[in-house]
Amino acid sequence: MATESRVRDLMQIRHIVSPDQVTGVERLNINSERDSQSPTLGVLTRTLVYTPIIKWAFAARIRHADQSDVVLVRENAVEIRRYIVDDFRLEDVAFKADFGSSIRAAQIIGAPKPLSDAKSRDETANSREPSAEEILVNFKVPPQMLALVLQTEAEQSLLVLFAFHDTANEVQFASFRHSLYPSNEASGQLGERIAVDPESRVIAISAQEGRMAIYQLKPRDDIVSEVQVDGRIIEEQFHPILSDKLLKVDGFILLMDFLQPPASDPSLITLLLVVSTRGQLKQYVYRWDSASDLHEVNVDMKVYGLKQELASPLLLIPLKIPLAFALVCEHKLGVCGDASEYPHFEQVYDLFNVGEQGDEAADDPGNSLGVPLYTGWARPLRHVAFNKDGNDTVYLCREDGLVRFVEFQNKGSIMKDANTPLGHLRVNVNAAFTVLDHDVDVFPRGSAADVLLVGGHMSNGGLFTLKAHQDAILQQSIPNWTPTLDFAAASGSASYADSSVQTRTFACTGRGRRHGSICEIRHGISAYELVSIDMGEFLYGKPWLLPDDSNDTIHVLTSTPDGTSVTPFAKGSISTNFDAKPEHWTSFVERDHSTICATRTLQGIYIQLTDSSLRAIHGSIQDADSCKPLLENFEENSITCASIDGNSSSILLTARIAEEYRLLYGRVVRQRGCLTLQRFEAVSLEDEPSCVHVQYTEGSTVLLLGTRAGELLLYEPFESTLKYVGCYRFETEEEDICESVVALPKDPQRLSVLEFTRENRAFGLLAAFKLGNTAVDVKHSYSPYSAAKNLPDGAIIICDESIYHLTSPVGHSIGPDSLRRIWFTDTQGIGICQPALKAAGQLEPWNQRLLEEAYSELCFGLLERELKIFHLNSIGHSRVIPRHIYVGGNPYRVLYLKQFKKLVAALTINKVIDATTQVDQPRDPARLSFSALRFLDPDDPEAGDVQAKEEAFEVPQNLPPDRRFFAATMDSSGERITDMAEWSVAVAEKRWQFLLVSTSKPSRAGSSPKGRIYMYNISIGGNGELALDLKLDFNGNGPVYCVAEYDKSSFVYCSGQSLFRQSFEFSDQVKRLDNNISTELGSNGRNVSVRGSLIYVSTSAHSLRVFKAGPRGFANFFNDSISRNSLNHLVLSGTSLILAADSGANIAGFWQPPESAESDELQTVFEAKLASKVSCLRKATLRAGNDLRSTSHFPPVLASTIDGTFYRIEILEDKAMELLCFLQKLAQRSKTLCPYTQDRVPVLTQAGMLTAPRNPRERHVDGDLLAHILRGHQVSDHVAMLQDLLRMGEEDVDPQVSEIFERLAAVAVEDAGVSTEDLLRSVVEYLRMLL
């Protein structure tokens, strides 16, 4: 199709060129020296990585009554994961991020399933995912629902939702949104806290101050009868709220929750608030009868005082004991046994904290900003017999990971035990803390235990098993990479196949000696090792997987120099000494020759092709007795290449017969009680074959043959012959030899074909092979991947010892294939060295159905002498698989040294010291803070193994600067590194490679803040390590905030509220000259950069300013016309565009006029509002899902925020911007794409649709919103969504909407004069490439 080819060519041309090659002025055709008028540009922001912070975690059944899911609530997204009891891990189920707002509060509606009702371990449905048929037959509205408070700039709303499976077994959500009472004051906006009555009758939502609203819920039976009709979910009838009521509260609301009703009055509702009123802590107790409507009921409210020793309440714990609760404070725990009359605290217990020895001491002084506080509580599930007398048990958790067990009794003493610390989890826990639901009465490992899920802002979280009298065991790490204060972009190393177009991203994350790290943000899918087997012999070829459904086993065939080895693998066991019974099919395996190809076909036939024979046997023992196997021998070592199609039991091989290479094709069929080979006429080959592949797709078969002459030949079986279809020959400067080939079905008539060459280069996508048609439409683009094998929904690709997962879009042939990197890790999250796999494989789709579901996720890989078995998480969306390089402190700046290909990190090291020690440092006398530098090799597989090298991170005492720490100057005076820069200087034959370091010192009594500049020469020492040599250091006029290279003899820096240039003379020594020039900035300069002769400075109050240095001073060339609190900026090389980020979470695009222009104003061409402040802007790429391609001539930009979110910043040129803004306006009105905000956008008019965006804010395109158009698996779904948008626009706005779309689309994708259907497909192709 012409339109597909045109769009594909336009997009792929940018994929094959390095980003640095597309940023030149000549390609832009926008010359800053001649164009004084700013061009019409827009900006598209696309979330590549969502924040890893889990704000709340719940063990809840919001999807199915028999599924113990885990609900993870993040800043603007909700995840559902299934807890796999046997493996102690979480598995992706659903991800929802279309709220269009941030999530301010969350809570679960509905009680957990009683443990007494749980099934035995063998019967529990949680051990597997229910099938579509089971769900449709057994589905009921789940017993629990999720309540969220959504926050936008305009309003706050309550959202109640639950999940269900549709007829295609896809997870969908039913939701109800209810607007909350508005407020003009930020502190009065509802949503700060949410609580749910234990009987799920009422929801309470409070503001920070002054107000609270209560919402009465319908009984569950009423909700089910309204929503579930004939087994279907009718979302339009989901209205769980009956009535509401707004209540005033005098003061700041600190804590809020409902208490358990008494057995004597089950309809009583008791709501408790802890309120700060004019400096006094009060208890507000609200009571009313649940049987009455909220509009009519009189809510009784009483106010009581609070004991002074409980003056710092942190947590409010409503107990299972009626009307009882506990207050957790910094050092105390108070218990109220009965709040029916007066909430009196009968008992107050000490909670020993920091300062104590042993288990109570702070785990890591950097793990919390001050004294560790209690941040979470959770109630473990207990058998009914345990709670028959009203007992209650909770876990408390401190932010440094200390877990405490507390048991309450209803009889006698209200508390049985308050001082039982269970040890440290050794992670930061200041957000998520919950106990998972096993759904079993007997613990899987044979002894009682609880499983905790924890998460925080400053370290990885995890799943921990907690048993009595034992240390907590980490079962699975939950990755985290916050706070993200800075990141560096490095070019790909030799271990990265596509280093020319991919950058590596290293971020400053974590806090503390254990968790502070430089984290490599790696995107893709994860695989963790289950078992590794030393085969004792050299392995080559590929692993061939033969399933056996009679004993739920996979037999792995591997080739060795002596023949073929058979290794059986069963879930939980592995054996290399398998003695098959005589009647078993494995006894038929040829073991004396190397296996070239083997599989079990859809017809149940096991086929093995060795270098000398073809063997086939029917898999079932019963059929094997009555069905004679097939055995056909060839000349010794004559078979060179082979392929088997399991769908049709077809084989394709090449063999050397009588000094001639021949292509042989046939089908193994069962005839008259025996297996036979239906042969086709052989084809004589002119050139030596290198690889073959046979692909059957819905009635059509294509045969692919690669030759050592650099050709790819295509054949089709026709009657009893092989019909020649076409040939593709490589046209490159070097001679390329095809080594392997893989075909991915796109639809019944098309394939995506990838061909891989000897030099590890691939010409793929070889697109649009029309089966049954001799006309072969071949398109190719350069992409350096090699060695492939078919997978159920794609292929595993190994190149340069890296491994990838490739899938092809289905339904139509347009659209890019999805290439995702596979990252090997372990369940505990330590960044292991990536194994150098030679080959890998998975079960084919027709074989996955034979065994348990878990086998479909296994990946088998070969090393030199090892067989490794991994669990491959290919289900769900790509995610970040971080690799932490631990640095032993709190990193906040990172720089990539291009010359040495090393990282240097600036960090602080906190150490708790004796309070009597005399320390010349202001602030907390119990903490000593050092600043340090650490150099890191990003390719060192052992870098950052903090568990093994904790002793290496001790604070050095009186040591000179070395490759690790900057301790000689960053001492106890509180001096802190603020910025770093690399500076290369070459004079004559002498060369210096400087590391410039700027610092600041806090003010002291009678003095102002100070700062310094340090110049270190970096060199390679005799031991191969980097060495630092301090050349110069000097004071600034105040704190030195930033520094940058200016030219080969000077650099610039910002000190106080001034900009300076310092010049030097280089001979045998480095001499600082006196011709230092400066200028006032008006406010602190936070970020400085240089392009050519111009200096760009981001200031704290005067936005972006541009200067040029002269012999006597600076000339101010350009300024932003708006005063902004600017944080950082990025000058896009080769263009006149500058991106700047401010403290209001905005990114602005400034167009710089030529230096000869009369105006000194930087022209704002666009502005984008993000969810949080940008911590760093870099020219970089981060591969996410589909291979990202730029649609403009501007370089790719990556932006990070402190909460770990990474955005792709795409600059849009005029025509693309107009089309995307047009689609965005339509999408914002769509209930399908924007279900929670579509009725809050302004009404569209024809004038609004026709007018190109003029306001800079209107030129921001939300890529996350437009990505919803691409929901579904097939291109036809995306086209239908576009059609629905246009239809809605014609009905709601103007009948001319479709005509406007066609005009804009034809120009944007350069595809005029085609049909509407083709144009829609072109736009879908464009969106797929872009998003």
PDB file of N, CA, C and O in Angstrom, residues 1109-1147:
ATOM      1  N   ALA A1109      30.870  37.074  26.785  1.00  0.00           N
ATOM      2  CA  ALA A1109      32.031  37.627  27.471  1.00  0.00           C
ATOM      3  C   ALA A1109      32.866  38.454  26.511  1.00  0.00           C
ATOM      4  O   ALA A1109      33.135  38.036  25.383  1.00  0.00           O
ATOM      5  N   GLY A1110      33.259  39.634  26.976  1.00  0.00           N
ATOM      6  CA  GLY A1110      34.168  40.490  26.231  1.00  0.00           C
ATOM      7  C   GLY A1110      35.453  40.671  26.994  1.00  0.00           C
ATOM      8  O   GLY A1110      35.623  40.144  28.094  1.00  0.00           O
ATOM      9  N   PRO A1111      36.373  41.452  26.460  1.00  0.00           N
ATOM     10  CA  PRO A1111      37.662  41.633  27.152  1.00  0.00           C
ATOM     11  C   PRO A1111      37.524  42.353  28.486  1.00  0.00           C
ATOM     12  O   PRO A1111      38.354  42.174  29.371  1.00  0.00           O
ATOM     13  N   ARG A1112      36.457  43.154  28.660  1.00  0.00           N
ATOM     14  CA  ARG A1112      36.324  43.926  29.896  1.00  0.00           C
ATOM     15  C   ARG A1112      35.101  43.555  30.720  1.00  0.00           C
ATOM     16  O   ARG A1112      34.901  44.094  31.795  1.00  0.00           O
ATOM     17  N   GLY A1113      34.263  42.693  30.196  1.00  0.00           N
ATOM     18  CA  GLY A1113      33.078  42.328  30.962  1.00  0.00           C
ATOM     19  C   GLY A1113      32.095  41.535  30.128  1.00  0.00           C
ATOM     20  O   GLY A1113      32.369  41.171  28.973  1.00  0.00           O
ATOM     21  N   PHE A1114      30.944  41.305  30.725  1.00  0.00           N
ATOM     22  CA  PHE A1114      29.886  40.552  30.060  1.00  0.00           C
ATOM     23  C   PHE A1114      28.886  41.497  29.417  1.00  0.00           C
ATOM     24  O   PHE A1114      28.577  42.561  29.977  1.00  0.00           O
ATOM     25  N   ALA A1115      28.386  41.128  28.265  1.00  0.00           N
ATOM     26  CA  ALA A1115      27.278  41.843  27.633  1.00  0.00           C
ATOM     27  C   ALA A1115      26.039  40.964  27.731  1.00  0.00           C
ATOM     28  O   ALA A1115      26.081  39.779  27.406  1.00  0.00           O
ATOM     29  N   ASN A1116      24.948  41.564  28.219  1.00  0.00           N
ATOM     30  CA  ASN A1116      23.683  40.837  28.354  1.00  0.00           C
ATOM     31  C   ASN A1116      22.947  40.883  27.007  1.00  0.00           C
ATOM     32  O   ASN A1116      22.501  41.936  26.572  1.00  0.00           O
ATOM     33  N   PHE A1117      22.828  39.733  26.350  1.00  0.00           N
ATOM     34  CA  PHE A1117      22.244  39.689  25.015  1.00  0.00           C
ATOM     35  C   PHE A1117      20.738  39.461  25.052  1.00  0.00           C
ATOM     36  O   PHE A1117      19.982  40.191  24.415  1.00  0.00           O
ATOM     37  N   PHE A1118      20.299  38.427  25.770  1.00  0.00           N
ATOM     38  CA  PHE A1118      18.879  38.069  25.729  1.00  0.00           C
ATOM     39  C   PHE A1118      18.388  37.719  27.134  1.00  0.00           C
ATOM     40  O   PHE A1118      19.155  37.225  27.979  1.00  0.00           O
ATOM     41  N   ASN A1119      17.080  37.956  27.331  1.00  0.00           N
ATOM     42  CA  ASN A1119      16.448  37.635  28.607  1.00  0.00           C
ATOM     43  C   ASN A1119      15.018  37.158  28.367  1.00  0.00           C
ATOM     44  O   ASN A1119      14.390  37.533  27.374  1.00  0.00           O
ATOM     45  N   ASP A1120      14.538  36.353  29.296  1.00  0.00           N
ATOM     46  CA  ASP A1120      13.132  35.970  29.286  1.00  0.00           C
ATOM     47  C   ASP A1120      12.311  37.152  29.766  1.00  0.00           C
ATOM     48  O   ASP A1120      12.689  37.845  30.718  1.00  0.00           O
ATOM     49  N   SER A1121      11.183  37.386  29.127  1.00  0.00           N
ATOM     50  CA  SER A1121      10.345  38.525  29.497  1.00  0.00           C
ATOM     51  C   SER A1121       9.533  38.263  30.758  1.00  0.00           C
ATOM     52  O   SER A1121       8.916  39.177  31.304  1.00  0.00           O
ATOM     53  N   ILE A1122       9.513  37.030  31.244  1.00  0.00           N
ATOM     54  CA  ILE A1122       8.744  36.661  32.428  1.00  0.00           C
ATOM     55  C   ILE A1122       9.711  36.257  33.531  1.00  0.00           C
ATOM     56  O   ILE A1122      10.690  35.555  33.295  1.00  0.00           O
ATOM     57  N   SER A1123       9.453  36.707  34.757  1.00  0.00           N
ATOM     58  CA  SER A1123      10.279  36.310  35.899  1.00  0.00           C
ATOM     59  C   SER A1123       9.859  34.913  36.345  1.00  0.00           C
ATOM     60  O   SER A1123       8.728  34.701  36.778  1.00  0.00           O
ATOM     61  N   ARG A1124      10.770  33.991  36.231  1.00  0.00           N
ATOM     62  CA  ARG A1124      10.492  32.604  36.619  1.00  0.00           C
ATOM     63  C   ARG A1124      11.547  32.152  37.625  1.00  0.00           C
ATOM     64  O   ARG A1124      12.689  32.585  37.575  1.00  0.00           O
ATOM     65  N   ASN A1125      11.126  31.235  38.484  1.00  0.00           N
ATOM     66  CA  ASN A1125      12.060  30.581  39.404  1.00  0.00           C
ATOM     67  C   ASN A1125      12.675  29.404  38.653  1.00  0.00           C
ATOM     68  O   ASN A1125      12.211  28.274  38.746  1.00  0.00           O
ATOM     69  N   SER A1126      13.703  29.676  37.891  1.00  0.00           N
ATOM     70  CA  SER A1126      14.254  28.697  36.959  1.00  0.00           C
ATOM     71  C   SER A1126      15.160  27.714  37.693  1.00  0.00           C
ATOM     72  O   SER A1126      15.909  28.087  38.602  1.00  0.00           O
ATOM     73  N   LEU A1127      15.097  26.437  37.292  1.00  0.00           N
ATOM     74  CA  LEU A1127      15.898  25.389  37.911  1.00  0.00           C
ATOM     75  C   LEU A1127      17.062  24.962  37.028  1.00  0.00           C
ATOM     76  O   LEU A1127      18.188  24.850  37.491  1.00  0.00           O
ATOM     77  N   ASN A1128      16.779  24.691  35.764  1.00  0.00           N
ATOM     78  CA  ASN A1128      17.825  24.244  34.856  1.00  0.00           C
ATOM     79  C   ASN A1128      17.365  24.494  33.430  1.00  0.00           C
ATOM     80  O   ASN A1128      16.197  24.845  33.186  1.00  0.00           O
ATOM     81  N   HIS A1129      18.272  24.306  32.492  1.00  0.00           N
ATOM     82  CA  HIS A1129      17.948  24.528  31.088  1.00  0.00           C
ATOM     83  C   HIS A1129      18.785  23.590  30.225  1.00  0.00           C
ATOM     84  O   HIS A1129      19.733  22.955  30.700  1.00  0.00           O
ATOM     85  N   LEU A1130      18.437  23.528  28.950  1.00  0.00           N
ATOM     86  CA  LEU A1130      19.163  22.725  27.977  1.00  0.00           C
ATOM     87  C   LEU A1130      19.158  23.460  26.655  1.00  0.00           C
ATOM     88  O   LEU A1130      18.095  23.766  26.107  1.00  0.00           O
ATOM     89  N   VAL A1131      20.344  23.758  26.137  1.00  0.00           N
ATOM     90  CA  VAL A1131      20.489  24.404  24.842  1.00  0.00           C
ATOM     91  C   VAL A1131      20.602  23.298  23.798  1.00  0.00           C
ATOM     92  O   VAL A1131      21.504  22.454  23.868  1.00  0.00           O
ATOM     93  N   LEU A1132      19.692  23.268  22.847  1.00  0.00           N
ATOM     94  CA  LEU A1132      19.684  22.236  21.820  1.00  0.00           C
ATOM     95  C   LEU A1132      20.679  22.610  20.727  1.00  0.00           C
ATOM     96  O   LEU A1132      20.470  23.573  19.983  1.00  0.00           O
ATOM     97  N   SER A1133      21.749  21.862  20.654  1.00  0.00           N
ATOM     98  CA  SER A1133      22.821  22.174  19.712  1.00  0.00           C
ATOM     99  C   SER A1133      22.315  22.127  18.281  1.00  0.00           C
ATOM    100  O   SER A1133      21.482  21.296  17.924  1.00  0.00           O
ATOM    101  N   GLY A1134      22.828  23.045  17.465  1.00  0.00           N
ATOM    102  CA  GLY A1134      22.443  23.105  16.066  1.00  0.00           C
ATOM    103  C   GLY A1134      21.137  23.813  15.830  1.00  0.00           C
ATOM    104  O   GLY A1134      20.657  23.872  14.698  1.00  0.00           O
ATOM    105  N   THR A1135      20.510  24.341  16.879  1.00  0.00           N
ATOM    106  CA  THR A1135      19.242  25.052  16.740  1.00  0.00           C
ATOM    107  C   THR A1135      19.293  26.330  17.555  1.00  0.00           C
ATOM    108  O   THR A1135      20.247  26.583  18.296  1.00  0.00           O
ATOM    109  N   SER A1136      18.264  27.104  17.442  1.00  0.00           N
ATOM    110  CA  SER A1136      18.133  28.312  18.265  1.00  0.00           C
ATOM    111  C   SER A1136      17.141  28.109  19.395  1.00  0.00           C
ATOM    112  O   SER A1136      16.620  29.064  19.960  1.00  0.00           O
ATOM    113  N   LEU A1137      16.870  26.878  19.743  1.00  0.00           N
ATOM    114  CA  LEU A1137      15.873  26.552  20.752  1.00  0.00           C
ATOM    115  C   LEU A1137      16.550  26.200  22.072  1.00  0.00           C
ATOM    116  O   LEU A1137      17.516  25.439  22.107  1.00  0.00           O
ATOM    117  N   ILE A1138      16.022  26.758  23.157  1.00  0.00           N
ATOM    118  CA  ILE A1138      16.482  26.456  24.512  1.00  0.00           C
ATOM    119  C   ILE A1138      15.288  25.987  25.329  1.00  0.00           C
ATOM    120  O   ILE A1138      14.221  26.627  25.319  1.00  0.00           O
ATOM    121  N   LEU A1139      15.439  24.872  26.027  1.00  0.00           N
ATOM    122  CA  LEU A1139      14.425  24.379  26.941  1.00  0.00           C
ATOM    123  C   LEU A1139      14.795  24.792  28.357  1.00  0.00           C
ATOM    124  O   LEU A1139      15.959  24.677  28.756  1.00  0.00           O
ATOM    125  N   ALA A1140      13.823  25.263  29.114  1.00  0.00           N
ATOM    126  CA  ALA A1140      14.074  25.700  30.489  1.00  0.00           C
ATOM    127  C   ALA A1140      12.981  25.172  31.395  1.00  0.00           C
ATOM    128  O   ALA A1140      11.800  25.199  31.042  1.00  0.00           O
ATOM    129  N   ALA A1141      13.382  24.673  32.566  1.00  0.00           N
ATOM    130  CA  ALA A1141      12.449  24.141  33.551  1.00  0.00           C
ATOM    131  C   ALA A1141      12.441  25.046  34.766  1.00  0.00           C
ATOM    132  O   ALA A1141      13.482  25.560  35.188  1.00  0.00           O
ATOM    133  N   ASP A1142      11.248  25.246  35.357  1.00  0.00           N
ATOM    134  CA  ASP A1142      11.139  26.096  36.541  1.00  0.00           C
ATOM    135  C   ASP A1142      10.514  25.328  37.696  1.00  0.00           C
ATOM    136  O   ASP A1142      10.096  24.170  37.554  1.00  0.00           O
ATOM    137  N   SER A1143      10.434  25.978  38.849  1.00  0.00           N
ATOM    138  CA  SER A1143       9.937  25.328  40.061  1.00  0.00           C
ATOM    139  C   SER A1143       8.438  25.092  40.021  1.00  0.00           C
ATOM    140  O   SER A1143       7.906  24.399  40.883  1.00  0.00           O
ATOM    141  N   GLY A1144       7.749  25.651  39.052  1.00  0.00           N
ATOM    142  CA  GLY A1144       6.318  25.418  38.914  1.00  0.00           C
ATOM    143  C   GLY A1144       5.983  24.215  38.067  1.00  0.00           C
ATOM    144  O   GLY A1144       4.849  24.072  37.605  1.00  0.00           O
ATOM    145  N   ALA A1145       6.964  23.339  37.832  1.00  0.00           N
ATOM    146  CA  ALA A1145       6.794  22.120  37.034  1.00  0.00           C
ATOM    147  C   ALA A1145       6.484  22.438  35.577  1.00  0.00           C
ATOM    148  O   ALA A1145       5.809  21.663  34.891  1.00  0.00           O
ATOM    149  N   ASN A1146       7.002  23.558  35.077  1.00  0.00           N
ATOM    150  CA  ASN A1146       6.809  23.946  33.688  1.00  0.00           C
ATOM    151  C   ASN A1146       8.098  23.752  32.900  1.00  0.00           C
ATOM    152  O   ASN A1146       9.198  23.926  33.430  1.00  0.00           O
ATOM    153  N   ILE A1147       7.944  23.396  31.628  1.00  0.00           N
ATOM    154  CA  ILE A1147       9.055  23.407  30.678  1.00  0.00           C
ATOM    155  C   ILE A1147       8.687  24.394  29.578  1.00  0.00           C
ATOM    156  O   ILE A1147       7.648  24.244  28.924  1.00  0.00           O
TER     157      ILE A1147
END
